Short mmCIF file of C-alpha atoms and ligand atoms in Angstrom, two decimals:
data_model
loop_
_atom_site.label_atom_id
_atom_site.label_comp_id
_atom_site.label_asym_id
_atom_site.label_seq_id
_atom_site.Cartn_x
_atom_site.Cartn_y
_atom_site.Cartn_z
CA UNK U 1102 41.34 44.54 31.07
CA UNK U 1103 40.47 46.30 27.82
CA UNK U 1104 44.81 46.45 26.97
CA UNK U 1105 44.50 42.37 27.06
CA UNK U 1106 42.23 42.06 24.19
CA UNK U 1107 42.03 44.65 21.64
CA UNK U 1108 42.82 44.61 18.12
CA UNK U 1109 44.73 47.55 15.64
CA UNK U 1110 42.70 48.11 12.60
CA UNK U 1111 45.37 49.20 10.20
CA UNK U 1112 44.66 52.18 8.03
CA UNK U 1113 47.46 53.12 6.09
CA UNK U 1114 46.27 51.34 3.17
CA UNK U 1115 42.93 53.45 3.45
CA UNK U 1116 42.96 56.85 5.77
CA UNK U 1117 47.05 56.92 5.16
CA UNK U 1118 46.40 56.77 1.35
CA UNK U 1119 44.56 60.57 1.86
CA UNK U 1120 47.87 61.79 3.33
CA UNK U 1121 49.13 64.57 0.86
CA UNK U 1122 51.88 62.69 -0.87
CA UNK U 1123 50.44 58.95 -0.72
CA UNK U 1124 49.57 57.39 -3.99
CA UNK U 1125 50.49 53.52 -3.74
CA UNK U 1126 50.89 51.46 -6.42
CA UNK U 1127 49.52 48.00 -6.03
CA UNK U 1128 53.23 46.62 -5.46
CA UNK U 1129 53.27 49.12 -2.69
CA UNK U 1130 50.38 48.44 -1.25
CA UNK U 1131 51.11 44.28 -1.14
CA UNK U 1132 54.31 45.23 0.64
CA UNK U 1133 52.98 47.53 2.83
CA UNK U 1134 50.05 44.93 4.00
CA UNK U 1135 52.88 41.89 4.02
CA UNK U 1136 55.14 44.04 6.39
CA UNK U 1137 51.91 44.95 8.49
CA UNK U 1138 50.77 41.38 8.82
CA UNK U 1139 54.25 40.31 9.73
CA UNK U 1140 54.32 42.71 12.33
CA UNK U 1141 50.99 41.29 13.34
CA UNK U 1142 48.19 43.84 13.07
CA UNK U 1143 44.83 42.20 13.38
CA UNK U 1144 43.16 44.10 10.25
CA UNK U 1145 43.69 46.22 7.49
CA UNK U 1146 41.53 48.77 6.18
CA UNK U 1147 41.59 49.72 2.80
CA UNK U 1148 40.56 52.25 -0.04
CA UNK U 1149 36.80 51.99 -1.09
CA UNK U 1150 36.54 50.04 -4.66
CA UNK U 1151 34.20 52.68 -5.26
CA UNK U 1152 37.22 55.22 -5.24
CA UNK U 1153 39.03 54.08 -8.61
CA UNK U 1154 39.32 51.09 -10.66
CA UNK U 1155 43.02 50.55 -9.39
CA UNK U 1156 41.43 50.98 -5.78
CA UNK U 1157 39.08 48.16 -6.76
CA UNK U 1158 41.85 45.77 -7.87
CA UNK U 1159 44.23 46.69 -5.41
CA UNK U 1160 41.66 44.96 -2.52
CA UNK U 1161 41.41 42.00 -4.94
CA UNK U 1162 45.33 41.67 -4.71
CA UNK U 1163 45.57 42.12 -0.96
CA UNK U 1164 42.44 39.47 -0.43
CA UNK U 1165 44.40 37.29 -2.35
CA UNK U 1166 48.10 37.44 -0.80
CA UNK U 1167 46.54 35.09 2.21
CA UNK U 1168 47.89 37.19 4.89
CA UNK U 1169 46.40 36.56 8.22
CA UNK U 1170 45.08 39.91 9.25
CA UNK U 1171 41.77 40.25 8.47
CA UNK U 1172 40.95 42.65 5.26
CA UNK U 1173 38.22 45.40 5.39
CA UNK U 1174 37.19 48.45 2.83
CA UNK U 1175 35.84 51.19 4.10
CA UNK U 1176 32.78 52.96 2.41
CA UNK U 1177 30.04 55.08 2.36
CA UNK U 1178 26.59 54.49 3.89
CA UNK U 1179 24.68 53.61 0.64
CA UNK U 1180 23.76 50.34 -1.15
CA UNK U 1181 25.87 50.94 -4.57
CA UNK U 1182 29.53 51.11 -2.38
CA UNK U 1183 28.13 48.39 0.11
CA UNK U 1184 27.37 45.98 -3.58
CA UNK U 1185 30.92 47.12 -4.65
CA UNK U 1186 32.65 46.05 -1.64
CA UNK U 1187 31.12 42.72 -1.14
CA UNK U 1188 31.91 41.73 -4.71
CA UNK U 1189 35.65 41.98 -3.47
CA UNK U 1190 35.27 39.29 -1.30
CA UNK U 1191 36.99 41.17 1.69
CA UNK U 1192 36.17 40.02 5.20
CA UNK U 1193 35.15 43.20 6.81
CA UNK U 1194 32.73 46.41 5.72
CA UNK U 1195 33.06 49.68 7.91
CA UNK U 1196 30.62 51.89 6.58
CA UNK U 1197 30.56 55.68 7.99
CA UNK U 1198 27.99 58.40 7.73
CA UNK U 1199 28.48 61.90 8.98
CA UNK U 1200 26.13 63.22 11.91
CA UNK U 1201 27.76 66.63 12.69
CA UNK U 1202 25.52 69.58 12.23
CA UNK U 1203 28.27 70.34 9.48
CA UNK U 1204 28.77 67.35 7.45
CA UNK U 1205 24.70 67.08 7.69
CA UNK U 1206 24.53 70.61 5.72
CA UNK U 1207 27.40 70.22 3.88
CA UNK U 1208 28.17 66.61 2.68
CA UNK U 1209 24.72 64.24 2.66
CA UNK U 1210 21.79 66.84 3.42
CA UNK U 1211 20.14 63.95 5.55
CA UNK U 1212 18.01 64.36 8.82
CA UNK U 1213 19.06 61.76 11.69
CA UNK U 1214 15.74 60.24 10.89
CA UNK U 1215 16.73 59.91 7.30
CA UNK U 1216 20.44 58.49 8.54
CA UNK U 1217 18.60 55.87 10.60
CA UNK U 1218 16.50 54.51 8.12
CA UNK U 1219 19.38 54.57 5.01
CA UNK U 1220 21.83 52.77 7.71
CA UNK U 1221 19.32 50.05 8.58
CA UNK U 1222 18.63 49.67 4.71
CA UNK U 1223 22.11 49.24 3.84
CA UNK U 1224 23.03 47.08 7.30
CA UNK U 1225 20.27 45.17 6.39
CA UNK U 1226 21.55 44.46 2.66
CA UNK U 1227 24.63 43.88 3.65
CA UNK U 1228 24.03 41.23 6.28
CA UNK U 1229 21.55 39.41 3.99
CA UNK U 1230 24.45 39.01 1.37
CA UNK U 1231 26.93 37.86 3.60
CA UNK U 1232 26.30 36.60 7.14
CA UNK U 1233 29.78 36.15 8.26
CA UNK U 1234 30.94 39.63 7.24
CA UNK U 1235 32.39 41.96 9.88
CA UNK U 1236 30.18 44.64 9.85
CA UNK U 1237 31.16 48.01 11.57
CA UNK U 1238 28.79 51.41 11.74
CA UNK U 1239 30.65 54.69 12.55
CA UNK U 1240 29.29 58.18 12.74
CA UNK U 1241 31.52 60.59 11.21
CA UNK U 1242 32.82 63.78 13.22
CA UNK U 1243 31.16 62.24 15.98
CA UNK U 1244 32.75 64.80 18.68
CA UNK U 1245 30.86 67.63 16.78
CA UNK U 1246 27.59 65.73 16.77
CA UNK U 1247 25.08 66.21 19.15
CA UNK U 1248 25.17 63.70 21.84
CA UNK U 1249 21.02 63.11 21.31
CA UNK U 1250 21.38 62.57 17.70
CA UNK U 1251 24.56 60.16 18.16
CA UNK U 1252 22.49 57.86 20.73
CA UNK U 1253 19.54 57.83 18.54
CA UNK U 1254 21.85 56.50 15.49
CA UNK U 1255 24.17 54.23 17.76
CA UNK U 1256 21.18 52.53 19.77
CA UNK U 1257 18.75 52.73 16.32
CA UNK U 1258 21.93 50.48 14.60
CA UNK U 1259 22.62 48.59 17.95
CA UNK U 1260 19.12 47.52 18.03
CA UNK U 1261 18.88 45.92 14.47
CA UNK U 1262 21.32 43.26 15.73
CA UNK U 1263 23.25 43.34 12.27
CA UNK U 1264 26.64 44.97 13.25
CA UNK U 1265 29.68 43.81 15.04
CA UNK U 1266 30.85 47.03 16.17
CA UNK U 1267 30.12 50.88 16.40
CA UNK U 1268 33.00 53.33 15.51
CA UNK U 1269 33.55 56.64 16.97
CA UNK U 1270 35.64 58.81 14.90
CA UNK U 1271 37.55 62.20 15.77
CA UNK U 1272 37.44 63.38 12.51
CA UNK U 1273 38.83 66.78 13.02
CA UNK U 1274 41.16 66.20 15.66
CA UNK U 1275 39.05 68.25 18.13
CA UNK U 1276 38.19 65.66 21.24
CA UNK U 1277 40.16 65.64 24.65
CA UNK U 1278 40.58 62.25 26.36
CA UNK U 1279 38.10 63.01 28.74
CA UNK U 1280 35.30 63.32 26.20
CA UNK U 1281 36.62 60.39 24.04
CA UNK U 1282 36.31 58.23 27.32
CA UNK U 1283 33.30 59.38 28.47
CA UNK U 1284 31.72 58.49 24.71
CA UNK U 1285 33.16 55.02 24.18
CA UNK U 1286 32.10 54.29 28.08
CA UNK U 1287 28.46 55.12 27.27
CA UNK U 1288 28.72 52.90 23.95
CA UNK U 1289 30.18 49.77 26.17
CA UNK U 1290 27.29 50.19 28.79
CA UNK U 1291 24.72 50.98 26.60
CA UNK U 1292 25.06 48.25 23.49
CA UNK U 1293 27.82 45.70 24.83
CA UNK U 1294 29.33 45.61 20.94
CA UNK U 1295 32.59 46.26 20.12
CA UNK U 1296 34.13 49.95 19.99
CA UNK U 1297 36.58 51.31 17.52
CA UNK U 1298 38.10 54.48 17.87
CA UNK U 1299 39.46 56.48 15.14
CA UNK U 1300 41.37 59.57 16.35
CA UNK U 1301 42.93 62.86 14.20
CA UNK U 1302 45.81 64.45 15.62
CA UNK U 1303 45.16 68.04 14.53
CA UNK U 1304 45.78 69.18 18.34
CA UNK U 1305 47.94 66.62 19.30
CA UNK U 1306 45.83 64.14 21.40
CA UNK U 1307 45.05 61.55 18.85
CA UNK U 1308 47.44 58.89 20.94
CA UNK U 1309 46.20 60.06 24.20
CA UNK U 1310 42.50 59.66 22.77
CA UNK U 1311 43.07 56.52 21.65
CA UNK U 1312 44.56 55.35 25.04
CA UNK U 1313 41.68 56.88 26.77
CA UNK U 1314 39.21 54.71 24.40
CA UNK U 1315 40.83 51.61 25.66
CA UNK U 1316 40.89 52.39 28.77
CA UNK U 1317 37.02 53.33 28.57
CA UNK U 1318 36.62 49.70 26.90
CA UNK U 1319 37.12 50.09 23.43
CA UNK U 1320 38.06 46.72 21.49
CA UNK U 1321 39.60 47.97 18.45
CA UNK U 1322 41.77 51.27 17.37
CA UNK U 1323 42.71 53.02 14.17
CA UNK U 1324 46.38 53.47 13.14
CA UNK U 1325 48.32 54.61 10.28
CA UNK U 1326 52.49 53.70 9.97
CA UNK U 1327 53.74 57.41 10.79
CA UNK U 1328 49.96 58.71 11.49
CA UNK U 1329 49.48 59.70 7.78
CA UNK U 1330 46.29 60.52 6.84
CA UNK U 1331 44.20 63.69 6.44
CA UNK U 1332 46.02 66.92 7.21
CA UNK U 1333 48.30 66.07 9.95
CA UNK U 1334 46.93 62.45 10.20
CA UNK U 1335 45.79 60.00 13.02
CA UNK U 1336 47.10 57.78 15.97
CA UNK U 1337 50.10 56.55 14.66
CA UNK U 1338 51.15 52.69 15.01
CA UNK U 1339 54.14 53.36 16.79
CA UNK U 1340 53.07 55.99 19.20
CA UNK U 1341 50.31 53.66 20.17
CA UNK U 1342 52.74 50.93 20.49
CA UNK U 1343 54.77 53.22 22.69
CA UNK U 1344 51.90 54.21 24.75
CA UNK U 1345 50.92 50.94 25.73
CA UNK U 1346 54.70 49.47 25.92
CA UNK U 1347 55.27 51.83 28.72
CA UNK U 1348 52.16 50.95 30.39
CA UNK U 1349 52.91 47.38 30.38
CA UNK U 1350 55.10 45.46 27.97
CA UNK U 1351 52.80 42.28 27.69
CA UNK U 1352 50.23 44.81 26.12
CA UNK U 1353 52.43 44.84 22.85
CA UNK U 1354 54.18 41.51 23.23
CA UNK U 1355 51.83 40.14 20.66
CA UNK U 1356 53.31 42.33 17.74
CA UNK U 1357 56.59 41.71 16.04
CA UNK U 1358 58.15 44.94 17.54
CA UNK U 1359 61.34 44.42 15.60
CA UNK U 1360 59.46 45.60 12.29
CA UNK U 1361 58.69 48.79 13.40
CA UNK U 1362 61.69 50.67 12.31
CA UNK U 1363 61.58 49.01 8.81
CA UNK U 1364 57.46 50.10 8.63
CA UNK U 1365 58.33 53.39 9.47
CA UNK U 1366 61.37 53.93 6.64
CA UNK U 1367 59.35 52.20 4.13
CA UNK U 1368 56.09 54.71 4.68
CA UNK U 1369 58.62 57.61 4.83
CA UNK U 1370 60.47 56.41 1.62
CA UNK U 1371 57.33 55.88 -0.23
CA UNK U 1372 55.81 59.20 0.59
CA UNK U 1373 58.65 61.07 0.60
CA UNK U 1374 58.96 62.47 3.73
CA UNK U 1375 61.57 61.69 6.72
CA UNK U 1376 60.52 60.13 9.75
CA UNK U 1377 60.49 63.10 12.25
CA UNK U 1378 63.20 63.86 14.71
CA UNK U 1379 60.51 63.59 17.23
CA UNK U 1380 59.01 60.31 16.25
CA UNK U 1381 58.01 57.47 18.91
CA UNK U 1382 60.25 54.94 19.17
CA UNK U 1383 62.55 55.64 15.60
CA UNK U 1384 62.98 59.64 15.66
CA UNK U 1385 66.59 59.71 14.98
CA UNK U 1386 67.22 61.00 18.61
CA UNK U 1387 64.67 58.98 20.33
CA UNK U 1388 67.91 56.78 21.99
CA UNK U 1389 70.43 59.52 22.37
CA UNK U 1390 71.39 60.69 25.68
CA UNK U 1391 73.19 63.80 25.98
CA UNK U 1392 73.68 65.58 29.12
CA UNK U 1393 76.92 64.30 31.38
CA UNK U 1394 74.39 63.53 34.07
CA UNK U 1395 71.89 61.62 32.10
CA UNK U 1396 74.92 59.72 30.38
CA UNK U 1397 76.36 58.97 33.66
CA UNK U 1398 73.18 57.21 34.72
CA UNK U 1399 72.14 55.55 31.60
CA UNK U 1400 75.38 53.97 31.74
CA UNK U 1401 75.13 52.55 34.89
CA UNK U 1402 71.43 51.70 34.15
CA UNK U 1403 69.72 52.26 30.64
CA UNK U 1404 66.48 52.35 32.76
CA UNK U 1405 67.01 55.49 34.37
CA UNK U 1406 66.70 57.75 31.41
CA UNK U 1407 64.71 55.20 29.31
CA UNK U 1408 61.24 53.93 29.41
CA UNK U 1409 61.74 52.06 26.17
CA UNK U 1410 64.27 49.61 25.62
CA UNK U 1411 65.61 49.90 21.88
CA UNK U 1412 66.82 46.42 22.15
CA UNK U 1413 63.30 45.59 21.75
CA UNK U 1414 62.91 47.56 18.67
CA UNK U 1415 66.24 46.15 16.89
CA UNK U 1416 67.35 49.74 17.88
CA UNK U 1417 70.54 51.10 19.69
CA UNK U 1418 70.85 53.48 22.21
CA UNK U 1419 73.86 56.20 21.48
CA UNK U 1420 75.41 58.71 24.19
CA UNK U 1421 76.40 62.02 22.47
CA UNK U 1422 79.96 62.86 24.10
CA UNK U 1423 81.32 65.79 21.98
CA UNK U 1424 80.12 68.92 23.13
CA UNK U 1425 79.92 71.23 26.17
CA UNK U 1426 77.62 69.08 28.50
CA UNK U 1427 79.26 65.96 28.10
CA UNK U 1428 80.41 64.46 31.45
CA UNK U 1429 83.69 62.60 32.36
CA UNK U 1430 81.69 59.20 33.14
CA UNK U 1431 80.87 59.15 29.74
CA UNK U 1432 84.32 60.47 28.30
CA UNK U 1433 85.88 57.46 30.79
CA UNK U 1434 83.46 55.27 29.48
CA UNK U 1435 84.44 55.97 25.50
CA UNK U 1436 88.16 55.52 26.76
CA UNK U 1437 87.38 52.36 28.00
CA UNK U 1438 85.74 50.99 24.73
CA UNK U 1439 88.79 51.88 22.70
CA UNK U 1440 90.71 49.86 25.38
CA UNK U 1441 92.39 52.52 26.70
CA UNK U 1442 92.83 52.56 30.67
CA UNK U 1443 93.64 56.23 32.08
CA UNK U 1444 93.67 57.79 35.26
CA UNK U 1445 90.67 59.42 36.20
CA UNK U 1446 92.75 62.94 36.69
CA UNK U 1447 93.78 62.38 32.85
CA UNK U 1448 90.34 61.61 31.85
CA UNK U 1449 89.02 64.75 33.74
CA UNK U 1450 91.76 66.77 31.91
CA UNK U 1451 90.35 65.55 28.48
CA UNK U 1452 86.48 66.26 29.43
CA UNK U 1453 87.68 69.77 30.25
CA UNK U 1454 89.75 69.84 26.99
CA UNK U 1455 86.47 68.70 25.18
CA UNK U 1456 84.42 71.37 26.86
CA UNK U 1457 86.17 73.97 26.15
CA UNK U 1458 86.57 73.18 22.37
CA UNK U 1459 83.02 72.23 22.19
CA UNK U 1460 82.23 75.53 23.58
CA UNK U 1461 83.09 76.95 19.60
CA UNK U 1462 81.69 73.57 18.28
CA UNK U 1463 80.83 69.93 18.64
CA UNK U 1464 83.66 67.48 18.40
CA UNK U 1465 83.18 64.35 16.17
CA UNK U 1466 83.57 60.77 17.78
CA UNK U 1467 86.77 60.73 15.99
CA UNK U 1468 88.63 63.93 17.29
CA UNK U 1469 87.50 62.93 20.87
CA UNK U 1470 89.65 59.31 19.92
CA UNK U 1471 92.31 60.89 19.16
CA UNK U 1472 92.57 63.10 22.27
CA UNK U 1473 92.05 60.01 24.43
CA UNK U 1474 94.70 58.12 22.28
CA UNK U 1475 97.14 61.08 22.67
CA UNK U 1476 96.47 61.42 26.42
CA UNK U 1477 97.25 57.57 26.52
CA UNK U 1478 100.50 57.98 24.65
CA UNK U 1479 101.21 60.82 27.04
CA UNK U 1480 100.68 58.82 30.22
CA UNK U 1481 103.11 55.95 28.93
CA UNK U 1482 105.51 58.14 28.54
CA UNK U 1483 105.67 59.47 31.81
CA UNK U 1484 108.62 57.86 34.23
CA UNK U 1485 107.20 55.46 36.41
C1 HCA K 1707 36.71 59.80 6.31
C2 HCA K 1707 36.50 60.16 7.53
C3 HCA K 1707 36.91 59.28 8.90
C4 HCA K 1707 36.07 57.92 8.80
C5 HCA K 1707 36.54 57.55 10.20
C6 HCA K 1707 35.74 56.11 10.39
C7 HCA K 1707 36.83 60.29 9.76
O1 HCA K 1707 38.01 60.24 5.57
O2 HCA K 1707 36.19 59.11 5.15
O3 HCA K 1707 35.14 55.52 9.33
O4 HCA K 1707 35.75 55.51 11.28
O5 HCA K 1707 38.11 60.66 10.12
O6 HCA K 1707 35.74 60.61 9.99
O7 HCA K 1707 38.51 58.85 8.62
CU1 CU K 1708 39.84 59.69 9.40
#
């Protein structure tokens, strides 16, 4: 069962750094890495040391932080990048080269034959230098590459016997879950190597594609916190967790789920973006129930309208009651919370008042509490 032994390659410190408003200081990188390590992700991917002097120094700083997570860096397929990356002491190298006609033409200009020869040279060099390193080879823009080209490249690399993992990358967010499953399944069947999926979210399939990859036998999924990355980003860590949790909570029980809100907030603050209202688990309205029918059922059993339990993430549910869709069960629950025991008729009357007033504008909780207390006073004043 792939869901029982998959690993997260958390790429906030690589793909995430490519997000429009992300520029992490060394201190911020250490903080993010430390919190992700506590959360329990298995691997942290960092920007190539070839990107800038600070990028190189930051890898060394994170490598020396003594984290449990393995530290990887992400490099282009060339000897110079490989040499610099090996020098940082990382535990893994993620090597990538474009194979789609678009990238062959406009990125590196190499033929498929030349790609295979270069990759063989680079993989051989890395393995020769560090027999113990975790080595991954990935094609960039996998899903716009010709299938025959991909198979030639992947099989040639697999046959070298040098890499631990093959990566497939939906670089432009164009793949469907069916296409991802077919590609991953093919690689699992043909190579028996670990398979990684990296998916962009341009057309909204990044989480579904990651799930399809796991179902087809992928062993590693790339994520970033809040999904930050190039353009509108990749599979978000919290979204992947929500997807897997709702299949079976045990699939994510290895992670410290209560740290998720702090992780999302840290990146929202660092990148100066808000957490979207629609965000998985940590969006402001993720656990707010509103309509009277929903509120009644949730008060009886939260499982009626909640597939994720907020308390598992250190969060609370909220029942919104000051609006025209409210119901008297929710108002009664509020009265009970206030310690007021009111007859049902009175509760129904207060509910009618709230609905009427909320037709003009929603009522605050304080305003509702006042109405309930007033009603309680009136009830007490009545002769017995
Ligand atoms: C990039 C491209 C990449 C690589 C993914 C991978 C992509 O920014 O270098 O190495 O698996 O989306 O293709 O992020
Ligand atoms: Cu990417």
